Amino acid sequence: MADITREVQILSPIELVPVEILSNILHFLKDKDRLNLRACSKAMESAISHSDLHVFGYVHPEITLSGDFDCFTVNVGSTMRLRSDFDSLSEIKRMRHRLFKRAYAKSVNIRDVNFNVVPMSFIEDLLQGVVFQVLWFIVKREEFNESVSNRFIRKHEQKKIKFTMYDILLEKEALFGLLPMRELKAFGDVSWKPDDGTFIDLVRKGHTILEIPVDISSEETILEVLKIISDARKEQYVVFEVEFDMLERFIKLMGLQRTTEGLVRITTADEVRINYSKNYTIFCKKNNGT
């Protein structure tokens, strides 16, 4: 008779607990306790790496990726921080995957990340399994490459996106390829500015908050922007700067007068605030019928 050898695998009690139940238990632990619990046993380490992390209950219910001070940092909530230099990004990725399989957060914030140094694939790997509602993305000219708009933002364009650019504005084709965002902003020394027709078309895209540099030449453009906002089905807030002379022509076109406080208002369902500040910024806001 053949000799039959059987291997008996003895499971740790923690391995007998379903992942769903274990995730609910770990939900009540503080970040520090989750980190310490990993060191108890291999079974516990494995259990935590397959568990869910709920960031919604934290004081700061977001996950932040940043590249401050020559280091890459991942802040999960307000108390869990993973950090490494740019030569050891694999270590921070390894630690992230040991702490949770899925995470639920209100928002993901990305800032001060040079995408010419940090591969977009690394960011995507860190966010694998992360469920969130709002993407807040801040990028500077020297940090930008096309993977930001062509790859990452397009991947998450169904979410509520707040996209802010410093010293850069996406090229026209890329700009018009974006779905309407919660916020689309650009500041500083940009390489190009939308002219009258381009700006009007961009307002028609329906971004909830639009604030970008423009190069418009006609007061009629300002009036057209107001008409678009007035006819919009949802709330819009548009901020842009014009020269003083154009502002004067627009006021004359509308048949308005400046007050001594330098503020002009149209008290209808749509509000126009023309603020005579240093940069002569015009705020155009649709109040959604209120």
XYZ file of C-alpha atoms in Angstrom:
290
model
C 0.000 0.000 0.000
C 1.354 3.362 -0.962
C 2.455 5.605 1.851
C 0.196 8.684 1.893
C 1.540 11.783 3.570
C -0.928 14.474 4.490
C -0.016 18.033 5.230
C -2.156 19.667 7.842
C -2.197 23.461 7.787
C -2.918 24.982 11.163
C -4.594 28.329 10.799
C -4.201 31.162 13.222
C -7.507 32.215 14.857
C -7.215 35.584 13.124
C -7.135 33.828 9.756
C -10.516 32.272 10.488
C -12.172 35.687 10.742
C -13.762 36.793 7.436
C -12.111 39.823 5.857
C -15.353 41.822 5.994
C -15.694 41.334 9.766
C -12.014 42.048 10.356
C -12.274 45.279 8.348
C -15.170 46.401 10.539
C -13.111 45.712 13.656
C -10.070 47.551 12.319
C -12.309 50.469 11.348
C -12.406 51.520 15.013
C -8.633 51.455 15.480
C -6.495 54.558 15.374
C -3.785 54.710 12.723
C -1.013 54.127 15.263
C -2.748 51.008 16.578
C -3.145 49.662 13.051
C 0.578 50.097 12.473
C 1.499 48.448 15.794
C -0.908 45.574 15.242
C 0.980 44.552 12.125
C 3.963 43.606 14.275
C 2.025 41.084 16.377
C 2.231 38.203 13.911
C 2.474 37.336 10.258
C -1.176 36.385 10.301
C -2.151 39.802 11.637
C 0.121 41.546 9.128
C -1.543 39.631 6.297
C -5.008 40.354 7.686
C -4.358 44.090 7.843
C -2.962 44.172 4.304
C -6.254 42.650 3.078
C -8.512 44.894 5.162
C -10.391 48.100 4.402
C -9.377 51.517 5.731
C -12.101 54.103 6.300
C -10.717 57.634 6.287
C -14.169 59.281 6.417
C -14.241 59.266 10.207
C -10.991 61.201 10.565
C -10.655 64.903 11.299
C -9.134 65.284 7.815
C -10.949 62.685 5.671
C -8.527 62.820 2.760
C -5.437 61.154 1.378
C -2.692 63.586 0.381
C 0.249 62.840 -1.919
C 2.994 65.468 -1.925
C 6.652 65.933 -2.778
C 7.768 68.501 -0.219
C 11.379 68.861 0.945
C 12.949 66.333 -1.455
C 10.786 63.555 -0.031
C 7.605 61.913 -1.182
C 4.890 61.835 1.463
C 1.562 60.058 1.746
C -0.730 61.396 4.473
C -3.728 59.196 5.229
C -6.158 61.157 7.336
C -4.482 63.306 9.971
C -2.219 60.843 11.774
C -0.878 58.194 9.356
C 2.154 59.313 7.352
C 4.336 57.343 4.955
C 7.511 59.034 3.768
C 10.597 58.230 1.725
C 13.140 59.942 -0.489
C 12.688 59.793 -4.235
C 15.274 57.012 -4.561
C 13.167 54.705 -2.353
C 9.676 55.065 -3.794
C 9.298 51.290 -3.898
C 9.504 51.233 -0.100
C 6.598 53.635 0.337
C 4.577 51.602 -2.171
C 5.345 48.393 -0.292
C 4.276 49.929 3.033
C 1.046 51.309 1.571
C 0.021 47.868 0.292
C 0.766 46.357 3.692
C -1.583 48.750 5.484
C -4.799 48.237 3.522
C -6.248 46.691 0.387
C -9.063 49.206 -0.056
C -9.490 52.684 1.385
C -12.494 54.981 1.475
C -11.844 58.729 1.647
C -13.686 61.937 0.886
C -10.908 63.306 -1.306
C -7.459 62.686 -2.740
C -5.172 65.736 -2.820
C -2.072 65.804 -5.042
C 0.374 68.714 -4.831
C 4.087 69.478 -5.197
C 4.685 66.269 -7.150
C 7.129 66.524 -10.040
C 5.766 64.115 -12.633
C 9.027 64.295 -14.535
C 10.606 62.565 -11.518
C 7.736 60.568 -10.031
C 6.152 58.228 -12.618
C 2.399 58.499 -13.025
C 2.271 54.700 -12.782
C 3.594 55.026 -9.214
C 0.757 57.424 -8.282
C -1.803 55.107 -9.851
C -0.388 52.131 -7.948
C -0.611 54.008 -4.644
C -4.247 54.852 -5.334
C -5.186 51.353 -6.446
C -8.195 50.304 -4.381
C -8.798 53.832 -3.063
C -12.418 54.969 -3.384
C -12.904 58.747 -3.199
C -15.295 61.473 -4.323
C -13.141 64.555 -4.926
C -9.772 64.886 -6.682
C -7.890 68.057 -5.812
C -4.913 68.401 -8.158
C -2.368 71.241 -7.989
C 0.508 71.307 -10.477
C 3.234 73.787 -11.411
C 4.828 74.265 -14.823
C 8.079 72.548 -13.860
C 6.163 69.564 -12.430
C 3.832 69.024 -15.366
C 3.924 66.489 -18.153
C 1.189 65.270 -20.465
C 0.428 62.201 -18.355
C -1.342 64.551 -15.905
C -4.096 65.596 -18.332
C -4.005 62.839 -20.949
C -3.899 59.969 -18.502
C -4.629 60.660 -14.850
C -7.323 63.345 -14.987
C -9.124 61.583 -17.829
C -9.146 58.404 -15.747
C -10.933 60.210 -12.906
C -12.968 62.735 -14.905
C -16.287 61.369 -13.606
C -15.325 62.512 -10.108
C -15.533 66.040 -8.729
C -12.205 67.517 -9.848
C -10.517 70.666 -8.604
C -7.599 71.327 -10.961
C -5.262 74.263 -10.330
C -2.261 75.148 -12.526
C 0.561 77.567 -11.718
C 2.540 79.201 -14.556
C 0.914 76.830 -17.019
C -2.355 76.481 -18.889
C -3.204 73.329 -20.798
C -3.016 73.639 -24.561
C -6.317 74.393 -26.268
C -7.001 70.865 -27.471
C -6.342 69.363 -24.042
C -8.353 72.086 -22.314
C -11.434 71.452 -24.419
C -11.009 67.709 -24.047
C -11.815 67.921 -20.333
C -15.271 67.226 -18.964
C -16.805 69.984 -16.798
C -14.957 70.246 -13.481
C -15.817 71.490 -10.031
C -12.894 73.942 -10.336
C -10.571 74.811 -13.213
C -8.024 77.484 -12.352
C -4.743 78.814 -13.724
C -2.489 81.522 -12.313
C 0.822 83.165 -13.069
C 2.904 83.440 -16.211
C 1.196 81.175 -18.738
C 2.427 80.556 -22.285
C -0.894 81.464 -23.905
C -4.234 83.029 -23.000
C -7.656 82.310 -24.519
C -8.910 85.012 -26.891
C -12.534 86.176 -27.087
C -13.955 83.214 -28.995
C -11.944 80.598 -27.135
C -12.893 82.036 -23.750
C -16.585 82.106 -24.618
C -16.444 78.481 -25.763
C -14.645 77.547 -22.557
C -17.312 79.197 -20.414
C -19.895 77.180 -22.331
C -18.154 73.988 -21.177
C -19.847 74.570 -17.821
C -17.038 74.317 -15.263
C -18.588 75.199 -11.899
C -15.691 77.532 -11.049
C -13.556 78.887 -13.876
C -10.657 81.237 -13.165
C -7.991 81.604 -15.855
C -5.952 84.345 -17.547
C -7.590 85.664 -20.735
C -6.656 87.905 -23.642
C -9.999 89.350 -24.685
C -10.384 92.516 -26.740
C -14.095 93.323 -26.654
C -16.553 94.338 -23.969
C -19.102 92.320 -25.941
C -17.272 89.210 -24.758
C -17.997 90.113 -21.143
C -21.662 90.536 -22.006
C -21.719 87.162 -23.797
C -20.188 85.495 -20.747
C -22.962 86.946 -18.587
C -25.589 85.626 -20.994
C -24.082 82.130 -20.910
C -24.050 82.094 -17.115
C -27.605 83.435 -16.999
C -28.854 80.657 -19.287
C -26.913 77.879 -17.551
C -28.859 75.155 -15.774
C -26.390 74.897 -12.928
C -24.449 77.332 -10.799
C -21.340 78.803 -12.407
C -18.715 81.167 -11.084
C -16.366 82.793 -13.593
C -13.433 85.017 -12.660
C -11.212 86.825 -15.167
C -9.225 90.021 -15.465
C -9.613 92.808 -18.015
C -8.023 96.174 -18.668
C -9.494 99.273 -17.045
C -10.600 100.820 -20.362
C -12.514 97.695 -21.333
C -14.230 97.675 -17.981
C -15.327 101.260 -18.537
C -16.676 100.365 -21.997
C -18.580 97.432 -20.586
C -20.194 99.583 -17.901
C -21.241 102.064 -20.587
C -22.546 99.235 -22.768
C -24.712 97.991 -19.898
C -25.972 101.471 -19.035
C -24.597 101.206 -15.499
C -22.947 103.685 -13.204
C -20.116 103.213 -10.785
C -20.887 103.819 -7.129
C -18.514 105.750 -4.897
C -17.395 102.397 -3.477
C -16.347 101.211 -6.904
C -18.831 98.367 -7.026
C -21.539 97.702 -9.627
C -24.346 95.219 -9.000
C -27.206 93.904 -11.070
C -29.792 92.802 -8.536
C -31.484 89.995 -10.452
C -31.317 86.238 -10.181
C -27.882 86.579 -11.759
C -25.415 88.744 -9.930
C -22.608 90.671 -11.573
C -19.949 92.122 -9.342
C -17.439 94.421 -10.991
C -14.769 95.047 -8.429
C -12.495 98.027 -9.093
C -9.522 96.441 -7.420
C -5.893 96.626 -8.441
C -6.366 94.083 -11.234
C -9.917 95.144 -12.160
C -11.214 91.634 -11.691
C -14.736 90.857 -12.831
C -16.744 88.254 -10.948
C -19.671 86.769 -12.825
C -21.895 84.484 -10.803
C -25.165 82.704 -11.410
C -27.002 82.295 -8.121
C -29.260 79.502 -9.354
C -32.408 81.576 -9.009
C -31.823 82.670 -5.404
